[in-house]
mmCIF file of C-alpha atoms and ligand atoms in Angstrom:
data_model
loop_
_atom_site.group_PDB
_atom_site.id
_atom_site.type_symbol
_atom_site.label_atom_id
_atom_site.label_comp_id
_atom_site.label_asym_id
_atom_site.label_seq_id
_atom_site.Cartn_x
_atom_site.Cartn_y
_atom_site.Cartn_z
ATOM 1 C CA UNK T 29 -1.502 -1.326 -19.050
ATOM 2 C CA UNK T 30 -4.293 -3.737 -17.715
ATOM 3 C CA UNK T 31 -6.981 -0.671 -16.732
ATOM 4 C CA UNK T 32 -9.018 -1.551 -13.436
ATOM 5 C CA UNK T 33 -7.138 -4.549 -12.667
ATOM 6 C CA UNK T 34 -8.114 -4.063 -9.533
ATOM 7 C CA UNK T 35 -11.847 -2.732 -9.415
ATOM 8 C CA UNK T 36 -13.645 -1.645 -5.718
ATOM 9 C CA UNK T 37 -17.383 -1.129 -6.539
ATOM 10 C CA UNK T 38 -19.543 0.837 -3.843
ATOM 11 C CA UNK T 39 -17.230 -0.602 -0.564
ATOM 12 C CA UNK T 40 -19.079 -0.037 2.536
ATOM 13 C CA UNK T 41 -18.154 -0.679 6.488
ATOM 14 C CA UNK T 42 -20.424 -0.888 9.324
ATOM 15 C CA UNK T 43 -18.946 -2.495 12.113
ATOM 16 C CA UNK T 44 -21.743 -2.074 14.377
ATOM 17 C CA UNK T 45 -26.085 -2.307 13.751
ATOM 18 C CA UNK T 46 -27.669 1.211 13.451
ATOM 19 C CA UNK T 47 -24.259 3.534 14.138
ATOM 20 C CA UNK T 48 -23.484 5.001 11.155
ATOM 21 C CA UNK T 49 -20.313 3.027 8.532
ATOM 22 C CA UNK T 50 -17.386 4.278 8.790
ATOM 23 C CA UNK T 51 -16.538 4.771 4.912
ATOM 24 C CA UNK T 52 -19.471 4.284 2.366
ATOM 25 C CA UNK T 53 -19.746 4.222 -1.488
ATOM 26 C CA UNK T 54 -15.797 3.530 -1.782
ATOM 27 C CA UNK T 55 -15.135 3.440 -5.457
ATOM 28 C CA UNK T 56 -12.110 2.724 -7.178
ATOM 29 C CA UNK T 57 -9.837 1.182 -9.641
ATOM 30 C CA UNK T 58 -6.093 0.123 -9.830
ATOM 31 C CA UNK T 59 -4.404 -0.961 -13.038
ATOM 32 C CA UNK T 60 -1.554 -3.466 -13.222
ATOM 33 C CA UNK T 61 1.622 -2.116 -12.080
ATOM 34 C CA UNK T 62 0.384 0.917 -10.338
ATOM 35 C CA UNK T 63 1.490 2.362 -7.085
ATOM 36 C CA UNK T 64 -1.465 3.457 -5.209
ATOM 37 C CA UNK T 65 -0.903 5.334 -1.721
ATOM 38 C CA UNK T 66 -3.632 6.151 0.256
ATOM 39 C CA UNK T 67 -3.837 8.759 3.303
ATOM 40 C CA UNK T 68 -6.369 10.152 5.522
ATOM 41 C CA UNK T 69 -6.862 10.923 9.354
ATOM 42 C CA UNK T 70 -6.715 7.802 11.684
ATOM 43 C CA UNK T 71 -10.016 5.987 11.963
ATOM 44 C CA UNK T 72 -11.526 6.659 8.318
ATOM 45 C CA UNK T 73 -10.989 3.418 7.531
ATOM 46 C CA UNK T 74 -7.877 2.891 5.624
ATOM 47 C CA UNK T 75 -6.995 -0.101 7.578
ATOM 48 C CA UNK T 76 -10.279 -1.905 6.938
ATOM 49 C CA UNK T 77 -10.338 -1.498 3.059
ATOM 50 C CA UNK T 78 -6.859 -2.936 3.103
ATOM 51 C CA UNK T 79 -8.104 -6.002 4.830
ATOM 52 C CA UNK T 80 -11.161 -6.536 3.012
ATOM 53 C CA UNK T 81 -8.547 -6.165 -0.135
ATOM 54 C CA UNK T 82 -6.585 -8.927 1.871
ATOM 55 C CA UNK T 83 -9.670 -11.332 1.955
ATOM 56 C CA UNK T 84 -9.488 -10.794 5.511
ATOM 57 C CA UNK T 85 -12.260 -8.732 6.569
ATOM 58 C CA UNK T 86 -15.784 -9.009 4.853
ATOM 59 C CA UNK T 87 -17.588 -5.236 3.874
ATOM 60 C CA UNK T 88 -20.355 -4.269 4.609
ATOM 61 C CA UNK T 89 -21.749 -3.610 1.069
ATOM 62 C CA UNK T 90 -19.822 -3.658 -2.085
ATOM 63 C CA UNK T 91 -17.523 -5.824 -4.462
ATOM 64 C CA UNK T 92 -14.201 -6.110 -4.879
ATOM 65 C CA UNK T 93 -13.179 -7.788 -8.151
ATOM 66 C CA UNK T 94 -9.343 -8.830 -8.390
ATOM 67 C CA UNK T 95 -8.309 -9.967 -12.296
ATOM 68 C CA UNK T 96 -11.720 -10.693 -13.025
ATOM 69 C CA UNK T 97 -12.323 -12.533 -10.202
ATOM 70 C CA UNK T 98 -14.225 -11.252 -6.711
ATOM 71 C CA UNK T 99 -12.514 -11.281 -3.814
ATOM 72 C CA UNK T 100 -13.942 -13.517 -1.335
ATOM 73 C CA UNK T 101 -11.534 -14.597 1.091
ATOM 74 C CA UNK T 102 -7.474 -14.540 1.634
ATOM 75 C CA UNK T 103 -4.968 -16.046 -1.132
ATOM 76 C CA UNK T 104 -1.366 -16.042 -1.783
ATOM 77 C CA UNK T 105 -2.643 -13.657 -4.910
ATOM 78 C CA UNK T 106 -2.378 -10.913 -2.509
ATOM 79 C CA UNK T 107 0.648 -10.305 -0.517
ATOM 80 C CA UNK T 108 0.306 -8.362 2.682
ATOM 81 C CA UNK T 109 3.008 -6.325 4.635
ATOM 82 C CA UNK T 110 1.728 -5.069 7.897
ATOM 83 C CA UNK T 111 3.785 -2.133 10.481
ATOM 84 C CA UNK T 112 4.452 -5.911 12.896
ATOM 85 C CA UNK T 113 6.448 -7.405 10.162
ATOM 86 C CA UNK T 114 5.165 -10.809 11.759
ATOM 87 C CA UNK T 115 8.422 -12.999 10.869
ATOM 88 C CA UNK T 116 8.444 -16.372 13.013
ATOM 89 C CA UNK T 117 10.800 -16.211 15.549
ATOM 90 C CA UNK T 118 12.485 -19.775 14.935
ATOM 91 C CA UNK T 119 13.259 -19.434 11.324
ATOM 92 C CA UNK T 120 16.178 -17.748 10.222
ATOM 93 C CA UNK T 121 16.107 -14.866 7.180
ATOM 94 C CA UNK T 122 15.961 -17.117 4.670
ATOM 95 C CA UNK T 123 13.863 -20.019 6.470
ATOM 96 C CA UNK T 124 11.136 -17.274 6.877
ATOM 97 C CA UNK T 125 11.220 -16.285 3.043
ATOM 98 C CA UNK T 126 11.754 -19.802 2.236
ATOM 99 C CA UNK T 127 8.355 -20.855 3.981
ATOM 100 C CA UNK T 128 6.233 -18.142 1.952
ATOM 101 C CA UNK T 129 7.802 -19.323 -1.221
ATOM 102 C CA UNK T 130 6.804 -23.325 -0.329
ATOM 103 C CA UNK T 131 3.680 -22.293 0.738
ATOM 104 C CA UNK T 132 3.189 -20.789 -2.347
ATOM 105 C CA UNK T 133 4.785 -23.836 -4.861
ATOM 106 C CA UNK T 134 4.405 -26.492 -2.811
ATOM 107 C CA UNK T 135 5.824 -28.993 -5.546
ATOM 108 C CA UNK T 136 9.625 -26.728 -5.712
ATOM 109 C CA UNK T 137 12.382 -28.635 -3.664
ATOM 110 C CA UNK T 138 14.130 -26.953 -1.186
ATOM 111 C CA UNK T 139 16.621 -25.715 -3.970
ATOM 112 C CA UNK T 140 14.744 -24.447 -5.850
ATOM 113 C CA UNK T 141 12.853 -22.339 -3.007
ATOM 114 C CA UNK T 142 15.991 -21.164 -1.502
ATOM 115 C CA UNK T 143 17.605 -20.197 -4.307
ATOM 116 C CA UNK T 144 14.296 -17.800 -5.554
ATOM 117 C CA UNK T 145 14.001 -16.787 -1.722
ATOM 118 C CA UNK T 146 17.979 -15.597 -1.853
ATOM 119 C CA UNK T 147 17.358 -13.757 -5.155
ATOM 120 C CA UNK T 148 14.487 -11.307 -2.737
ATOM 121 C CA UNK T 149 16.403 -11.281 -0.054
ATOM 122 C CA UNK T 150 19.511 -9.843 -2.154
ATOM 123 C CA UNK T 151 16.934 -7.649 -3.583
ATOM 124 C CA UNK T 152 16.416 -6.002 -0.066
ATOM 125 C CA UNK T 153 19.993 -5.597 0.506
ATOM 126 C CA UNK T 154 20.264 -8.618 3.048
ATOM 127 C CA UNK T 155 22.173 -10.156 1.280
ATOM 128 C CA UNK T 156 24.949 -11.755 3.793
ATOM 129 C CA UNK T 157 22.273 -11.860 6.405
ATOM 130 C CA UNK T 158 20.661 -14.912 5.272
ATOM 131 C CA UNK T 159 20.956 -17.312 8.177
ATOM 132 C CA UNK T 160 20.723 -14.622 11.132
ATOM 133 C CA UNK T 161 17.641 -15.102 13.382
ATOM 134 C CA UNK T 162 14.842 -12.325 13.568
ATOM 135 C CA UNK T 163 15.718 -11.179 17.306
ATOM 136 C CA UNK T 164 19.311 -10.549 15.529
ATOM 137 C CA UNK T 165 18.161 -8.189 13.465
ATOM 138 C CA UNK T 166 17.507 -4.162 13.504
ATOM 139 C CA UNK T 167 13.657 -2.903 12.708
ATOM 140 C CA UNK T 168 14.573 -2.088 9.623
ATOM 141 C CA UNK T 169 16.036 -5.549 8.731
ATOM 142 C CA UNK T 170 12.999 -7.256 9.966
ATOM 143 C CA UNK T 171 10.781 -4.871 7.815
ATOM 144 C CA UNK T 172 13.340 -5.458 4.808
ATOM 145 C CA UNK T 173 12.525 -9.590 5.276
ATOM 146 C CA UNK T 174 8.502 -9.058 5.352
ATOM 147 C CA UNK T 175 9.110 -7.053 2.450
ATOM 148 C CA UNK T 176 11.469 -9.841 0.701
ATOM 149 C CA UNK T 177 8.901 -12.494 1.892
ATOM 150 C CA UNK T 178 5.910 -10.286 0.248
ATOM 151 C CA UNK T 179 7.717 -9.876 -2.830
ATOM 152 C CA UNK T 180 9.158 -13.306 -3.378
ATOM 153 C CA UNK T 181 5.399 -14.895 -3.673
ATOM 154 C CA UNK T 182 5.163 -12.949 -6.740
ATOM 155 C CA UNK T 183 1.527 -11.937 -5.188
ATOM 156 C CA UNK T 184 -0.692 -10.116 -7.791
ATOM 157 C CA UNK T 185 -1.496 -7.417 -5.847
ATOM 158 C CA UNK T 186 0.920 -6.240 -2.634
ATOM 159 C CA UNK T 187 -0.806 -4.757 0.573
ATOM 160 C CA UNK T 188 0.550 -2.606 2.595
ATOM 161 C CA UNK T 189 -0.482 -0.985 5.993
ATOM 162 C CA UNK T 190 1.884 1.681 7.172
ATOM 163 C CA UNK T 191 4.981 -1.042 6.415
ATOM 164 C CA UNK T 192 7.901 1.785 7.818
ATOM 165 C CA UNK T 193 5.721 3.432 10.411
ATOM 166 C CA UNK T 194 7.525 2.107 13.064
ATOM 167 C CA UNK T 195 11.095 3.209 11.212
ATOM 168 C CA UNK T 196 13.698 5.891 12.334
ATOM 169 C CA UNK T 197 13.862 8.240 9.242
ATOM 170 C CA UNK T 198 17.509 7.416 7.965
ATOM 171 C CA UNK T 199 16.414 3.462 7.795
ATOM 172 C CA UNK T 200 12.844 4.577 6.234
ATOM 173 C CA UNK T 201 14.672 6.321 3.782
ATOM 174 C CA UNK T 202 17.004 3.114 3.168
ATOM 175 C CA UNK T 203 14.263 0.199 2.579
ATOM 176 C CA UNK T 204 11.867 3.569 0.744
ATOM 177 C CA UNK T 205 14.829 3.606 -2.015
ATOM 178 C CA UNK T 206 14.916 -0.404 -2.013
ATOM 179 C CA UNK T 207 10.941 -0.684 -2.398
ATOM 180 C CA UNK T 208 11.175 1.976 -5.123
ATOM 181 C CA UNK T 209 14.151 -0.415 -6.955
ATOM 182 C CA UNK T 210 12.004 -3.404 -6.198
ATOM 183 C CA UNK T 211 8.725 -2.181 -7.812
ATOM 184 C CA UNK T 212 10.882 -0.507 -10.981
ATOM 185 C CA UNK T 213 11.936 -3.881 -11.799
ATOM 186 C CA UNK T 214 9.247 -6.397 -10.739
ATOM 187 C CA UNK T 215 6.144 -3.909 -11.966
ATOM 188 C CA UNK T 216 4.531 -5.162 -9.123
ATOM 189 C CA UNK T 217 1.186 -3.488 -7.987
ATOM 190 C CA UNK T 218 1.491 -1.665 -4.667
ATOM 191 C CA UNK T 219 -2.228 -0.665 -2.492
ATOM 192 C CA UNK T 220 -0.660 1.327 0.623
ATOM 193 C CA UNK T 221 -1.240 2.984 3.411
ATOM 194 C CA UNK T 222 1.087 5.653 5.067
ATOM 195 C CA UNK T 223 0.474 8.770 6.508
ATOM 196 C CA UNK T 224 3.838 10.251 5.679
ATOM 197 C CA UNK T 225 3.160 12.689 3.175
ATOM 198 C CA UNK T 226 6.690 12.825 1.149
ATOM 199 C CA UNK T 227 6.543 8.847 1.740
ATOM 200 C CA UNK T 228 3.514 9.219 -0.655
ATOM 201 C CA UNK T 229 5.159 11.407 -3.263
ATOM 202 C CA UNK T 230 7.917 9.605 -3.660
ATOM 203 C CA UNK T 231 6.252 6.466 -4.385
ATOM 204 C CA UNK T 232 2.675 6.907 -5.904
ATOM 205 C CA UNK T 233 1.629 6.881 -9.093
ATOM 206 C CA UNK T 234 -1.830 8.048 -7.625
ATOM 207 C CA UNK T 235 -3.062 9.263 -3.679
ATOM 208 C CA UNK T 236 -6.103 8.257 -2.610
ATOM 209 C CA UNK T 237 -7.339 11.115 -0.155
ATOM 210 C CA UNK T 238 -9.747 10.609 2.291
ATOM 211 C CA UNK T 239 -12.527 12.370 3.880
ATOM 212 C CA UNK T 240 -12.618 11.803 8.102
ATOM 213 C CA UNK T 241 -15.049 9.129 9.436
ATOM 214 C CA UNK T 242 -17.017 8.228 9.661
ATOM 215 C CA UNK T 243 -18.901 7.664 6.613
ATOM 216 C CA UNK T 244 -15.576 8.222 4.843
ATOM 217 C CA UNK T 245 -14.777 8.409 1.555
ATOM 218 C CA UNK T 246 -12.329 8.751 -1.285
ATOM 219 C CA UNK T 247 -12.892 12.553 -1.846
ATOM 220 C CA UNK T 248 -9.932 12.861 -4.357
ATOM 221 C CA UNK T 249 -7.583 10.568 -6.743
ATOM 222 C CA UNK T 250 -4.491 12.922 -7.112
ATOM 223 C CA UNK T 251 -1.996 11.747 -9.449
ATOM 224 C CA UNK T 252 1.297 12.366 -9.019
ATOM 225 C CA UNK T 253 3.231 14.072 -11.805
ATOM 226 C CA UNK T 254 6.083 13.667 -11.022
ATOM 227 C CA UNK T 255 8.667 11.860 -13.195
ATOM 228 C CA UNK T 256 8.481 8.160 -12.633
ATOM 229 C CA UNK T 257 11.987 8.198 -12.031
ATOM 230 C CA UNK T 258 12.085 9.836 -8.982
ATOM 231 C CA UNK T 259 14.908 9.848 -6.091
ATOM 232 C CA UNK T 260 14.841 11.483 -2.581
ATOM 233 C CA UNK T 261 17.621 13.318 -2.795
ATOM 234 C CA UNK T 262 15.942 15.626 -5.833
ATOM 235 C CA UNK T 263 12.534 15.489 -5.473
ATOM 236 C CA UNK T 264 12.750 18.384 -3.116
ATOM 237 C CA UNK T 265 14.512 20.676 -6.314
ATOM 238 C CA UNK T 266 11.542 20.269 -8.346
ATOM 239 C CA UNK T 267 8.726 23.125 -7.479
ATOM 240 C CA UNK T 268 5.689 20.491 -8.426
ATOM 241 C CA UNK T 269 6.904 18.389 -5.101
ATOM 242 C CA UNK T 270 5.423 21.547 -3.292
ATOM 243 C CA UNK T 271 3.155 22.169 -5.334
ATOM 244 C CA UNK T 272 1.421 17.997 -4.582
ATOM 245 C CA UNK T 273 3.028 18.262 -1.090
ATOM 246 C CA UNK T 274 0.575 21.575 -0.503
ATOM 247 C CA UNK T 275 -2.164 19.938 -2.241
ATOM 248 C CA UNK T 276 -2.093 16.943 -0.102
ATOM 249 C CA UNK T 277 -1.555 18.570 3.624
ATOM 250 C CA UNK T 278 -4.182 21.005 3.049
ATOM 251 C CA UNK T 279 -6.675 18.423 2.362
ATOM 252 C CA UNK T 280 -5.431 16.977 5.792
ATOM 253 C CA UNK T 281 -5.710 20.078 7.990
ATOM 254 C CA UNK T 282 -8.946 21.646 6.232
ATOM 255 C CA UNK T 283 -10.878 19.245 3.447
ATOM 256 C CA UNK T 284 -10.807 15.706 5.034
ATOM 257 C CA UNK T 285 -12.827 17.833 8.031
ATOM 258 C CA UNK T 286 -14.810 19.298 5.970
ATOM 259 C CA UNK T 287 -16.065 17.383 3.829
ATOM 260 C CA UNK T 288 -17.159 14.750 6.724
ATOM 261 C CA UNK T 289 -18.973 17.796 8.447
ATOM 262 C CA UNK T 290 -21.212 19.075 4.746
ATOM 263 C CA UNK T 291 -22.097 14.896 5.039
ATOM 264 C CA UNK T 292 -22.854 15.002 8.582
ATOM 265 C CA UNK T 293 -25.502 18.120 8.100
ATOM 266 C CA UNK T 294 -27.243 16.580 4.988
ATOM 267 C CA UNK T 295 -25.284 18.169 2.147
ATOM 268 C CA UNK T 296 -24.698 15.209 -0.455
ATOM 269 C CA UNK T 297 -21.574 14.101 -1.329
ATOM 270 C CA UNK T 298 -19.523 15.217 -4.684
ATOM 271 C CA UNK T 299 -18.137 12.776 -6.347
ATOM 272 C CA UNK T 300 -14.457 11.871 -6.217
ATOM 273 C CA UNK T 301 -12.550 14.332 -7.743
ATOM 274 C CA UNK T 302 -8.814 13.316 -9.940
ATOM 275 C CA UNK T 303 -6.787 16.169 -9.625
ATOM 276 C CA UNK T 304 -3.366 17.117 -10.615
ATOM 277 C CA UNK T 305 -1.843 19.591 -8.476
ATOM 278 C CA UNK T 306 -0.697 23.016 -10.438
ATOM 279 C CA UNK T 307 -2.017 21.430 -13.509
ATOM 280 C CA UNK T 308 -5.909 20.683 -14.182
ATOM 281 C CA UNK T 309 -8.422 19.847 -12.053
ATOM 282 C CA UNK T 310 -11.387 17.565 -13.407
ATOM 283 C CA UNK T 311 -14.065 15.501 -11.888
ATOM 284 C CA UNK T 312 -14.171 11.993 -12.300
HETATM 285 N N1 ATP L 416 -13.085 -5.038 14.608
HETATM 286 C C1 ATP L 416 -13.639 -3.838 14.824
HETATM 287 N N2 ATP L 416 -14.776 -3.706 15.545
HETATM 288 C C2 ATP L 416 -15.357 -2.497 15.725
HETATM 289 N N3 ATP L 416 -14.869 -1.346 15.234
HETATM 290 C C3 ATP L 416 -13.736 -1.412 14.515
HETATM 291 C C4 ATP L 416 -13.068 -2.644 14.267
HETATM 292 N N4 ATP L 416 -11.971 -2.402 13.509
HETATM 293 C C5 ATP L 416 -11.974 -1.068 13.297
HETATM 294 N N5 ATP L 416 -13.024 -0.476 13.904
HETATM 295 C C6 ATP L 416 -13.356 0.951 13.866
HETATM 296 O O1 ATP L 416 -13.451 1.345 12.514
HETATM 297 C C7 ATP L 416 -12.868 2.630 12.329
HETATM 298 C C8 ATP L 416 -11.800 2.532 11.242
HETATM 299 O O2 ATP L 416 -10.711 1.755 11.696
HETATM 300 P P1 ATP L 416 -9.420 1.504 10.778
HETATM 301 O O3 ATP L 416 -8.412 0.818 11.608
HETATM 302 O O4 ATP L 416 -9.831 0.871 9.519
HETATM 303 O O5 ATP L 416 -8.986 3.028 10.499
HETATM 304 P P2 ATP L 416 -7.618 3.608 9.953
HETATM 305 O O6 ATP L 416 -7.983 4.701 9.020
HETATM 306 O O7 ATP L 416 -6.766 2.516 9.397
HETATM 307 O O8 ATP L 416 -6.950 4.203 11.256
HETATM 308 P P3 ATP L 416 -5.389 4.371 11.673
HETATM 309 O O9 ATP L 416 -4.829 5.389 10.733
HETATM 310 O O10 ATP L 416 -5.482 4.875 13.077
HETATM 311 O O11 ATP L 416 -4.744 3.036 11.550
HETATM 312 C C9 ATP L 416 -12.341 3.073 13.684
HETATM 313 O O12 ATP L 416 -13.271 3.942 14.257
HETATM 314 C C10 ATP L 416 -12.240 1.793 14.473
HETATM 315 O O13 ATP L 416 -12.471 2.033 15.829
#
């Protein structure tokens, strides 16, 4: 495994001169191939370290190095999947993958693009659906084609902010089970951001909690011990779920707040601590 593939040095956000950032001294790494969710109350931030992960948004202080290389703007490295899955109206399932794939090997013929486009969109389960028209599609079928589209630039990282927020729970479940296929077989390295707590568990390798905003941080890096191999349907048998599931909502109704509020009245901050629900606790 390619340790700190992805490394965040000291990531800091201040939207506005003299109010105070709304994360600061964001540390972290992600290796290759791991799933990294990330959760914490709305406005702490979460959205604006995915962007400046996208390329899209510059920090305030900080580094981001991607495969050796620092982040500095957007590239097709990084693929992102946002809640608006963003597909262009006129282009049909496959026209929309199509056009990420050509964007991304401009020198493939159309063949050739179509033919790696079908092999994500089959990977979705759309397969059948390929020349339908966004506005004839459910939610979840739009969500299913940003994901294909994501997937089938082969991105080195994948962002994701809150990609089935806007899901009933049967179809969340659905494209949940088709994401956890797709990343089993692709190994594909997965930054997102939900604030479904199960949604976590069932996908992370590691859950980045953290602390209420603003100057936010990433109070704790739990990893999830859970057998890799993990389905919905019997996650819920195994006591450890609860055990992480407690872990994680108790650090959303009491920690998160007060952490923010020792900050607030001049206590410094600990560091980040990696803990393993039920297991060991250490600080990193
Ligand atoms: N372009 C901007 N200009 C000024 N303030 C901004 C801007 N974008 C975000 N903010 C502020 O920064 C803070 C963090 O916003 P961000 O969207 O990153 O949080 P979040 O954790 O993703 O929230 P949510 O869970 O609600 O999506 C918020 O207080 C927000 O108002």
């Amino acid at each position: 495994m390619d340790h700190n593939f992805l490394s965040v040095q000291g990531l800091s956000k201040r939207y506005a001169a003299g109010a105070p950032p709304v994360f600061e001294q964001v540390s972290f790494g992600i290796d290759r191939g791991e799933f990294v969710c990330v959760i914490g109350h709305s406005g702490c931030g979460k959205t604006t370290i995915l962007n400046v992960l996208a390329g899209l948004e510059a920090a305030s202080d900080g580094v981001v190095i991607m495969d050796r290389r620092e982040i500095k703007g957007p590239s097709l490295d990084r693929g992102v999947v946002f809640q608006s899955h963003a597909l262009m109206p006129w282009f049909s399932v496959l026209g929309n993958v199509v056009f990420a794939v050509r964007s991304r090997w401009p020198d493939w013929s159309r063949a050739r693009a179509e033919e790696h486009a079908r092999r994500f969109i089959a990977m979705v389960g759309l397969k059948g659906a390929e020349h339908k028209k966004p506005s004839e599609l459910s939610g979840g079928m739009k969500q299913r084609v940003g994901i294909a589209r994501a997937f089938s630039i082969e991105p080195k990282m994948l962002l994701m902010d809150e990609p089935f927020g806007a899901l009933d729970a049967l179809t969340r479940g659905v494209v949940q089970d088709e994401l956890l296929k797709i990343c089993a077989a692709t190994g594909q390295t997965v930054f997102m951001i939900t604030h479904d707590v199960d949604e976590a568990i069932l996908l992370a390798d590691k859950i980045f909690l953290m602390s209420n905003g603003p100057q936010a941080c990433i109070a704790e890096v739990v990893i999830n011990t859970l057998p890799k191999t993990r389905s919905r349907e019997a996650m819920h048998h195994d006591p450890q779920f609860y055990r992480i599931r407690n872990h994680l909502v108790d650090f959303l109704v009491h920690r998160s707040r007060q952490i923010q509020a020792a900050q607030a009245s001049g206590v410094p901050r600990p560091p980040t601590r990696i803990v393993m629900p039920g297991l060991e606790q250490a600080v990193a």
